[in-house]
Amino acid sequence: MKIGMDTFACDGGKSGVGMYLTQFLKRIPPSQALFELFGWEYDRYTYSDVAPNFEFIPRCSIHGKSINSIWHILKYPGFAVQRQFDACFFPAAHKCLPNKSPCPTVGVVHDMAAYWGNNKTKLHLGALFQMIIPNSLRHLDTVIAVSNFVKEELIERARVKEHRIEVVPNGIDKTAFYPRQRNEESVLLIQPFSFKRPYVLCVSRIDHPIKNHIRLIEAFGIFKEKTKYPHKLIFAGGDSNNAAIVKEAAAASAWRNDIFFTGHFPVKSLPELYAGADFVVFPSMYEGFGMGVLEAMACGVPVVCARAASLPEAAEHAALYFDPLNCEDMADRMITVSTDRDIYNECRSLGLERAKAFSWDRCVERTLQIIYEAAGK
């Protein structure tokens, strides 16, 4: 059996989708299945540490989303025939996908963020994307949704038949994300950064308006004014859509000297950053899964998050929730978790328990089963 695996749109392993693929490749057990990876030339060595025995075939030498979409439409079918794939796996099916395939296909949809909001706030990825992706999703033999929320989005927005959708939640790498001993040092050194404690943490790409950072900046100001606490606010994530608008809002804040942007943060150091936080805030208007929520919980850190999209599904009863459109409500939850020790400890305990429900081993085992079933083996 030969299975093709598309690494396009996995962002060189740096994004959430890239992390998904890394965790997936790490856990493929020795079997009769032969996996071949294909994608951008610069991805050749991205996954070599976790998949050293898998062949990588570079394709689509001209970079760009539109060119890559055209490659998937015009060139992929012949490529799949040439490689004699029994099935093909698309870990980023919501970002790039062929319209049709000569072999069975399985794709993972992590979110439908491109269709979120109104015409002014949608993350438009081009007319070609808007027209082709929903139709292509309907041609997949099986669509894997990472949450029930995404499943409902697929049914409603892309009109994918429910019987073709499988919900397979992501996992948590518990060898990396676990509680660490809290020392009393006032400065936390995480190379190449130095963080002064106490701090409030927000982990996500800087993306306006979908990640809702500007309201968090406003809520942080209310939190500071009411508590007089010395907390800093740290945004850990690379710049994305309209990042400059978010940074302008931070610069205009009366508390601008307490607000910091790290840029893209090293994944291997992220657990330490979580563990050092007093609490973590997730203000997003839209999340397909809410990986950061569970990572923070696995590190034993209380979570305050928006009652929006998939976040309540991920956190259940283990987080404090707020209305993402209400800065006062957001600030109130931040004040509660920082001033009420009983609630702080309860959130921490419930979060640790909630994180136990998510396993990469179970995720990969079920996904492989779906791929093999599609291949007819």
Short mmCIF file of C-alpha atoms in Angstrom, two decimals:
data_model
loop_
_atom_site.label_atom_id
_atom_site.label_comp_id
_atom_site.label_asym_id
_atom_site.label_seq_id
_atom_site.Cartn_x
_atom_site.Cartn_y
_atom_site.Cartn_z
CA MET A 1 0.00 0.00 0.00
CA LYS A 2 1.26 3.47 -0.87
CA ILE A 3 -0.22 6.56 0.76
CA GLY A 4 0.53 10.07 -0.44
CA MET A 5 0.70 12.83 2.16
CA ASP A 6 0.37 16.48 1.14
CA THR A 7 2.56 18.87 3.20
CA PHE A 8 1.48 22.02 1.33
CA ALA A 9 -0.11 24.69 3.54
CA CYS A 10 1.38 23.16 6.70
CA ASP A 11 3.54 26.26 7.14
CA GLY A 12 6.87 24.52 7.49
CA GLY A 13 5.76 22.92 10.75
CA LYS A 14 5.42 26.30 12.51
CA SER A 15 1.63 26.70 12.65
CA GLY A 16 -1.02 24.65 14.40
CA VAL A 17 -1.50 22.60 11.23
CA GLY A 18 2.26 22.12 10.99
CA MET A 19 2.34 20.89 14.57
CA TYR A 20 -0.51 18.51 13.77
CA LEU A 21 1.48 16.99 10.90
CA THR A 22 4.61 16.73 13.05
CA GLN A 23 2.73 14.89 15.80
CA PHE A 24 1.06 12.66 13.21
CA LEU A 25 4.33 11.65 11.54
CA LYS A 26 5.97 10.92 14.89
CA ARG A 27 3.32 8.38 15.73
CA ILE A 28 2.96 6.37 12.53
CA PRO A 29 3.88 2.85 13.65
CA PRO A 30 5.94 0.44 11.53
CA SER A 31 3.50 -1.15 9.13
CA GLN A 32 3.03 -2.30 5.58
CA ALA A 33 1.88 1.13 4.53
CA LEU A 34 4.39 3.21 2.59
CA PHE A 35 3.94 6.94 3.06
CA GLU A 36 5.32 9.45 0.55
CA LEU A 37 5.35 13.13 1.43
CA PHE A 38 5.05 15.81 -1.24
CA GLY A 39 5.15 19.60 -0.98
CA TRP A 40 7.34 22.67 -1.31
CA GLU A 41 11.07 22.10 -1.82
CA TYR A 42 11.85 23.98 1.42
CA ASP A 43 9.75 21.43 3.36
CA ARG A 44 12.13 18.63 2.40
CA TYR A 45 13.92 18.69 5.76
CA THR A 46 11.12 20.12 7.90
CA TYR A 47 9.84 16.70 8.90
CA SER A 48 13.03 14.67 8.41
CA ASP A 49 13.60 14.29 12.17
CA VAL A 50 10.15 12.82 12.80
CA ALA A 51 9.84 10.90 9.53
CA PRO A 52 13.40 10.00 8.46
CA ASN A 53 12.33 6.94 6.47
CA PHE A 54 9.64 8.61 4.38
CA GLU A 55 10.46 9.77 0.88
CA PHE A 56 9.83 13.46 0.20
CA ILE A 57 8.97 14.56 -3.34
CA PRO A 58 9.19 18.31 -4.02
CA ARG A 59 6.50 19.74 -6.28
CA CYS A 60 5.13 23.12 -7.47
CA SER A 61 8.39 25.11 -7.69
CA ILE A 62 6.61 28.47 -8.10
CA HIS A 63 5.46 29.73 -4.73
CA GLY A 64 2.12 31.36 -3.96
CA LYS A 65 -1.35 30.25 -2.82
CA SER A 66 -3.02 30.77 -6.19
CA ILE A 67 -0.29 28.91 -8.10
CA ASN A 68 -0.46 26.11 -5.57
CA SER A 69 -4.25 25.88 -5.97
CA ILE A 70 -3.80 25.59 -9.73
CA TRP A 71 -1.16 22.87 -9.22
CA HIS A 72 -3.60 20.85 -7.12
CA ILE A 73 -6.31 21.21 -9.76
CA LEU A 74 -4.25 20.58 -12.89
CA LYS A 75 -1.13 18.64 -11.85
CA TYR A 76 -2.02 16.63 -8.77
CA PRO A 77 -4.22 14.03 -10.55
CA GLY A 78 -1.41 13.04 -12.94
CA PHE A 79 1.10 13.08 -10.08
CA ALA A 80 -1.08 10.72 -8.00
CA VAL A 81 -1.40 8.34 -10.95
CA GLN A 82 2.35 8.46 -11.58
CA ARG A 83 3.12 7.66 -7.92
CA GLN A 84 0.43 4.94 -7.86
CA PHE A 85 -1.11 6.13 -4.63
CA ASP A 86 -3.71 3.83 -3.08
CA ALA A 87 -5.00 6.84 -1.14
CA CYS A 88 -3.92 10.39 -0.42
CA PHE A 89 -4.03 12.26 2.89
CA PHE A 90 -4.45 16.04 3.10
CA PRO A 91 -3.63 17.33 6.63
CA ALA A 92 -4.61 20.90 5.66
CA ALA A 93 -7.70 20.22 3.56
CA HIS A 94 -9.25 23.56 4.52
CA LYS A 95 -6.31 25.39 2.88
CA CYS A 96 -5.38 23.43 -0.24
CA LEU A 97 -7.04 20.54 -1.99
CA PRO A 98 -7.48 19.10 -5.47
CA ASN A 99 -10.94 19.30 -6.97
CA LYS A 100 -10.84 15.63 -7.93
CA SER A 101 -8.50 12.71 -7.30
CA PRO A 102 -7.80 9.45 -9.13
CA CYS A 103 -7.42 7.70 -5.77
CA PRO A 104 -9.43 7.76 -2.52
CA THR A 105 -8.82 10.87 -0.41
CA VAL A 106 -8.99 11.80 3.28
CA GLY A 107 -8.61 15.39 4.44
CA VAL A 108 -8.45 17.13 7.82
CA VAL A 109 -10.33 20.40 8.32
CA HIS A 110 -9.00 22.35 11.29
CA ASP A 111 -11.32 25.32 10.86
CA MET A 112 -13.50 27.23 8.43
CA ALA A 113 -12.07 30.61 9.43
CA ALA A 114 -11.99 31.83 5.83
CA TYR A 115 -15.77 31.96 5.97
CA TRP A 116 -16.05 33.60 9.39
CA GLY A 117 -17.78 36.93 9.89
CA ASN A 118 -19.25 39.33 7.37
CA ASN A 119 -17.86 40.52 4.06
CA LYS A 120 -15.61 43.04 5.81
CA THR A 121 -14.10 40.61 8.29
CA LYS A 122 -13.83 37.39 6.29
CA LEU A 123 -10.29 36.19 5.81
CA HIS A 124 -10.51 36.20 2.03
CA LEU A 125 -8.00 33.85 0.47
CA GLY A 126 -8.95 34.76 -3.07
CA ALA A 127 -11.90 34.08 -5.34
CA LEU A 128 -10.37 30.80 -6.49
CA PHE A 129 -10.21 29.55 -2.91
CA GLN A 130 -13.75 30.66 -2.09
CA MET A 131 -15.12 28.91 -5.15
CA ILE A 132 -13.11 25.69 -5.19
CA ILE A 133 -12.46 24.60 -1.60
CA PRO A 134 -16.08 23.86 -0.56
CA ASN A 135 -16.64 21.88 -3.76
CA SER A 136 -13.34 20.02 -3.25
CA LEU A 137 -14.27 19.16 0.33
CA ARG A 138 -17.44 17.53 -0.96
CA HIS A 139 -15.32 15.30 -3.21
CA LEU A 140 -13.22 13.89 -0.35
CA ASP A 141 -14.06 10.30 0.54
CA THR A 142 -13.82 11.17 4.24
CA VAL A 143 -13.52 14.57 5.88
CA ILE A 144 -11.97 14.58 9.35
CA ALA A 145 -13.20 17.45 11.53
CA VAL A 146 -11.13 18.29 14.60
CA SER A 147 -14.23 19.22 16.62
CA ASN A 148 -18.00 18.92 16.53
CA PHE A 149 -18.08 22.67 15.95
CA VAL A 150 -16.07 22.26 12.72
CA LYS A 151 -18.32 19.36 11.71
CA GLU A 152 -21.37 21.62 11.93
CA GLU A 153 -19.52 24.30 9.96
CA LEU A 154 -18.73 21.79 7.22
CA ILE A 155 -22.36 20.75 6.97
CA GLU A 156 -23.66 24.31 6.97
CA ARG A 157 -21.02 26.24 5.00
CA ALA A 158 -19.56 23.63 2.63
CA ARG A 159 -22.64 21.40 2.40
CA VAL A 160 -20.63 18.27 3.12
CA LYS A 161 -22.86 15.28 3.84
CA GLU A 162 -22.84 14.37 7.51
CA HIS A 163 -22.13 10.68 6.89
CA ARG A 164 -18.83 11.61 5.21
CA ILE A 165 -17.52 13.49 8.25
CA GLU A 166 -15.61 11.90 11.12
CA VAL A 167 -14.80 13.91 14.26
CA VAL A 168 -11.28 13.14 15.47
CA PRO A 169 -10.04 15.63 18.10
CA ASN A 170 -6.42 16.69 18.21
CA GLY A 171 -4.22 15.59 21.07
CA ILE A 172 -1.78 17.13 23.52
CA ASP A 173 1.90 16.26 23.74
CA LYS A 174 2.03 15.47 27.46
CA THR A 175 5.78 14.90 27.33
CA ALA A 176 6.09 18.66 26.71
CA PHE A 177 2.97 20.18 28.28
CA TYR A 178 2.80 19.32 31.97
CA PRO A 179 2.81 21.22 35.29
CA ARG A 180 6.15 22.63 36.35
CA GLN A 181 7.24 23.68 39.79
CA ARG A 182 6.51 27.36 40.38
CA ASN A 183 9.55 29.08 41.83
CA GLU A 184 9.52 32.56 43.28
CA GLU A 185 11.91 34.18 40.82
CA SER A 186 10.67 37.51 39.52
CA VAL A 187 12.28 37.07 36.10
CA LEU A 188 11.73 34.02 33.92
CA LEU A 189 14.48 33.30 31.41
CA ILE A 190 13.31 31.47 28.29
CA GLN A 191 15.88 31.88 25.56
CA PRO A 192 16.08 34.22 23.77
CA PHE A 193 13.62 36.11 26.02
CA SER A 194 13.46 37.40 29.58
CA PHE A 195 9.98 37.76 31.10
CA LYS A 196 9.21 39.70 34.24
CA ARG A 197 6.56 38.05 36.36
CA PRO A 198 3.67 38.19 37.05
CA TYR A 199 2.28 38.12 33.54
CA VAL A 200 -0.94 37.36 31.68
CA LEU A 201 -0.40 35.31 28.53
CA CYS A 202 -2.19 35.18 25.18
CA VAL A 203 -0.86 32.62 22.67
CA SER A 204 -1.98 33.01 19.06
CA ARG A 205 -0.92 34.61 15.82
CA ILE A 206 -1.52 38.36 15.76
CA ASP A 207 -4.57 38.40 13.52
CA HIS A 208 -7.23 41.13 13.55
CA PRO A 209 -10.16 40.97 14.04
CA ILE A 210 -10.61 37.21 14.34
CA LYS A 211 -8.26 36.76 17.33
CA ASN A 212 -9.83 39.72 19.16
CA HIS A 213 -6.55 41.10 20.53
CA ILE A 214 -7.68 44.71 20.60
CA ARG A 215 -10.51 43.97 23.04
CA LEU A 216 -8.03 42.04 25.19
CA ILE A 217 -5.78 45.12 25.26
CA GLU A 218 -8.78 47.18 26.41
CA ALA A 219 -9.76 44.56 29.00
CA PHE A 220 -6.19 44.45 30.28
CA GLY A 221 -6.35 48.21 30.83
CA ILE A 222 -9.54 47.79 32.89
CA PHE A 223 -7.90 44.94 34.83
CA LYS A 224 -4.87 47.12 35.62
CA GLU A 225 -6.95 50.12 36.66
CA LYS A 226 -9.18 48.12 39.01
CA THR A 227 -6.56 45.87 40.61
CA LYS A 228 -3.41 48.03 40.52
CA TYR A 229 -1.57 44.74 40.01
CA PRO A 230 1.92 44.73 38.42
CA HIS A 231 0.99 42.17 35.74
CA LYS A 232 2.35 42.37 32.19
CA LEU A 233 0.43 41.23 29.13
CA ILE A 234 2.41 39.02 26.75
CA PHE A 235 1.27 38.22 23.22
CA ALA A 236 3.15 35.16 21.92
CA GLY A 237 2.64 34.62 18.20
CA GLY A 238 3.81 35.72 14.78
CA ASP A 239 2.31 38.59 12.81
CA SER A 240 -0.58 37.79 10.49
CA ASN A 241 -3.54 39.72 9.07
CA ASN A 242 -3.70 43.35 10.24
CA ALA A 243 -1.07 42.84 12.93
CA ALA A 244 -0.09 46.51 12.65
CA ILE A 245 -3.59 47.54 13.80
CA VAL A 246 -3.20 45.45 16.96
CA LYS A 247 0.22 46.91 17.70
CA GLU A 248 -1.09 50.44 17.17
CA ALA A 249 -3.81 49.73 19.73
CA ALA A 250 -1.20 48.50 22.19
CA ALA A 251 0.94 51.59 21.59
CA ALA A 252 -2.08 53.81 22.26
CA SER A 253 -2.91 52.06 25.55
CA ALA A 254 -2.17 53.85 28.82
CA TRP A 255 -0.54 50.56 29.84
CA ARG A 256 1.63 50.23 26.73
CA ASN A 257 4.78 49.76 28.81
CA ASP A 258 3.27 46.57 30.23
CA ILE A 259 2.30 45.03 26.88
CA PHE A 260 4.81 42.90 24.95
CA PHE A 261 4.85 41.07 21.61
CA THR A 262 7.30 38.18 21.25
CA GLY A 263 6.71 37.45 17.55
CA HIS A 264 6.79 33.79 16.55
CA PHE A 265 7.64 31.90 19.74
CA PRO A 266 9.76 28.71 19.67
CA VAL A 267 7.44 25.73 20.06
CA LYS A 268 9.91 23.86 22.26
CA SER A 269 9.92 26.73 24.77
CA LEU A 270 6.16 27.29 24.78
CA PRO A 271 5.40 24.97 27.75
CA GLU A 272 7.74 27.01 29.98
CA LEU A 273 6.02 30.21 28.89
CA TYR A 274 2.61 28.76 29.74
CA ALA A 275 3.83 27.44 33.08
CA GLY A 276 5.20 30.83 34.12
CA ALA A 277 1.95 32.69 33.49
CA ASP A 278 -0.48 33.64 36.25
CA PHE A 279 -3.28 32.76 33.87
CA VAL A 280 -3.89 32.52 30.11
CA VAL A 281 -6.53 34.44 28.14
CA PHE A 282 -8.02 33.27 24.84
CA PRO A 283 -10.24 36.07 23.48
CA SER A 284 -10.70 34.63 19.97
CA MET A 285 -13.90 35.19 18.06
CA TYR A 286 -13.24 31.99 16.13
CA GLU A 287 -11.24 28.80 16.82
CA GLY A 288 -11.72 25.46 15.12
CA PHE A 289 -10.32 23.45 18.02
CA GLY A 290 -8.71 25.54 20.77
CA MET A 291 -5.37 23.78 21.09
CA GLY A 292 -3.84 26.56 23.20
CA VAL A 293 -6.61 26.24 25.78
CA LEU A 294 -5.77 22.58 26.35
CA GLU A 295 -2.01 23.16 26.30
CA ALA A 296 -2.35 25.78 29.03
CA MET A 297 -4.58 23.47 31.08
CA ALA A 298 -2.11 20.60 30.69
CA CYS A 299 0.55 22.91 32.12
CA GLY A 300 -1.61 23.53 35.20
CA VAL A 301 -2.45 27.15 34.36
CA PRO A 302 -5.99 28.59 34.77
CA VAL A 303 -7.71 29.56 31.53
CA VAL A 304 -10.00 32.50 30.85
CA CYS A 305 -11.58 32.28 27.40
CA ALA A 306 -14.30 33.51 25.08
CA ARG A 307 -17.60 31.73 24.93
CA ALA A 308 -17.29 31.42 21.16
CA ALA A 309 -16.87 28.85 18.40
CA SER A 310 -15.17 25.62 19.56
CA LEU A 311 -13.66 26.99 22.79
CA PRO A 312 -16.47 25.80 25.12
CA GLU A 313 -16.29 22.37 23.47
CA ALA A 314 -12.57 22.16 24.20
CA ALA A 315 -12.58 23.58 27.73
CA GLU A 316 -16.03 22.43 28.94
CA HIS A 317 -16.37 23.34 32.66
CA ALA A 318 -12.66 23.91 33.26
CA ALA A 319 -12.42 27.59 32.18
CA LEU A 320 -13.89 30.95 33.12
CA TYR A 321 -15.90 32.30 30.17
CA PHE A 322 -16.66 35.80 28.94
CA ASP A 323 -18.53 37.48 26.12
CA PRO A 324 -15.82 38.16 23.48
CA LEU A 325 -17.56 41.40 22.47
CA ASN A 326 -17.63 42.77 26.02
CA CYS A 327 -14.34 44.16 27.36
CA GLU A 328 -15.80 44.72 30.84
CA ASP A 329 -16.90 41.08 31.00
CA MET A 330 -13.46 39.93 29.87
CA ALA A 331 -11.75 42.10 32.48
CA ASP A 332 -14.13 40.87 35.19
CA ARG A 333 -13.11 37.24 34.59
CA MET A 334 -9.44 38.24 34.62
CA ILE A 335 -9.95 39.98 37.95
CA THR A 336 -11.84 36.99 39.38
CA VAL A 337 -9.15 34.44 38.55
CA SER A 338 -6.38 36.70 39.89
CA THR A 339 -8.10 37.65 43.16
CA ASP A 340 -10.11 34.59 44.20
CA ARG A 341 -7.70 31.82 45.17
CA ASP A 342 -10.43 29.18 45.47
CA ILE A 343 -11.58 29.80 41.91
CA TYR A 344 -7.95 29.92 40.72
CA ASN A 345 -7.24 26.50 42.25
CA GLU A 346 -10.51 25.05 40.97
CA CYS A 347 -9.76 26.17 37.40
CA ARG A 348 -6.29 24.71 37.65
CA SER A 349 -7.55 21.36 38.96
CA LEU A 350 -10.41 21.07 36.45
CA GLY A 351 -8.09 22.08 33.62
CA LEU A 352 -5.57 19.36 34.41
CA GLU A 353 -8.37 16.81 34.43
CA ARG A 354 -9.86 18.10 31.17
CA ALA A 355 -6.52 17.91 29.36
CA LYS A 356 -6.32 14.17 30.09
CA ALA A 357 -9.17 13.57 27.62
CA PHE A 358 -6.99 14.45 24.60
CA SER A 359 -4.33 12.12 23.21
CA TRP A 360 -2.23 12.30 20.06
CA ASP A 361 -1.89 8.52 20.11
CA ARG A 362 -5.69 8.10 19.91
CA CYS A 363 -5.93 10.81 17.27
CA VAL A 364 -3.31 9.22 15.02
CA GLU A 365 -4.59 5.68 15.54
CA ARG A 366 -8.11 6.64 14.46
CA THR A 367 -6.89 8.79 11.55
CA LEU A 368 -4.72 5.97 10.20
CA GLN A 369 -7.67 3.62 10.46
CA ILE A 370 -9.77 6.02 8.37
CA ILE A 371 -6.99 6.36 5.76
CA TYR A 372 -6.53 2.60 5.47
CA GLU A 373 -10.27 2.07 5.16
CA ALA A 374 -10.39 4.64 2.36
CA ALA A 375 -7.55 2.82 0.58
CA GLY A 376 -9.61 -0.37 0.78
CA LYS A 377 -7.00 -2.32 2.69
#
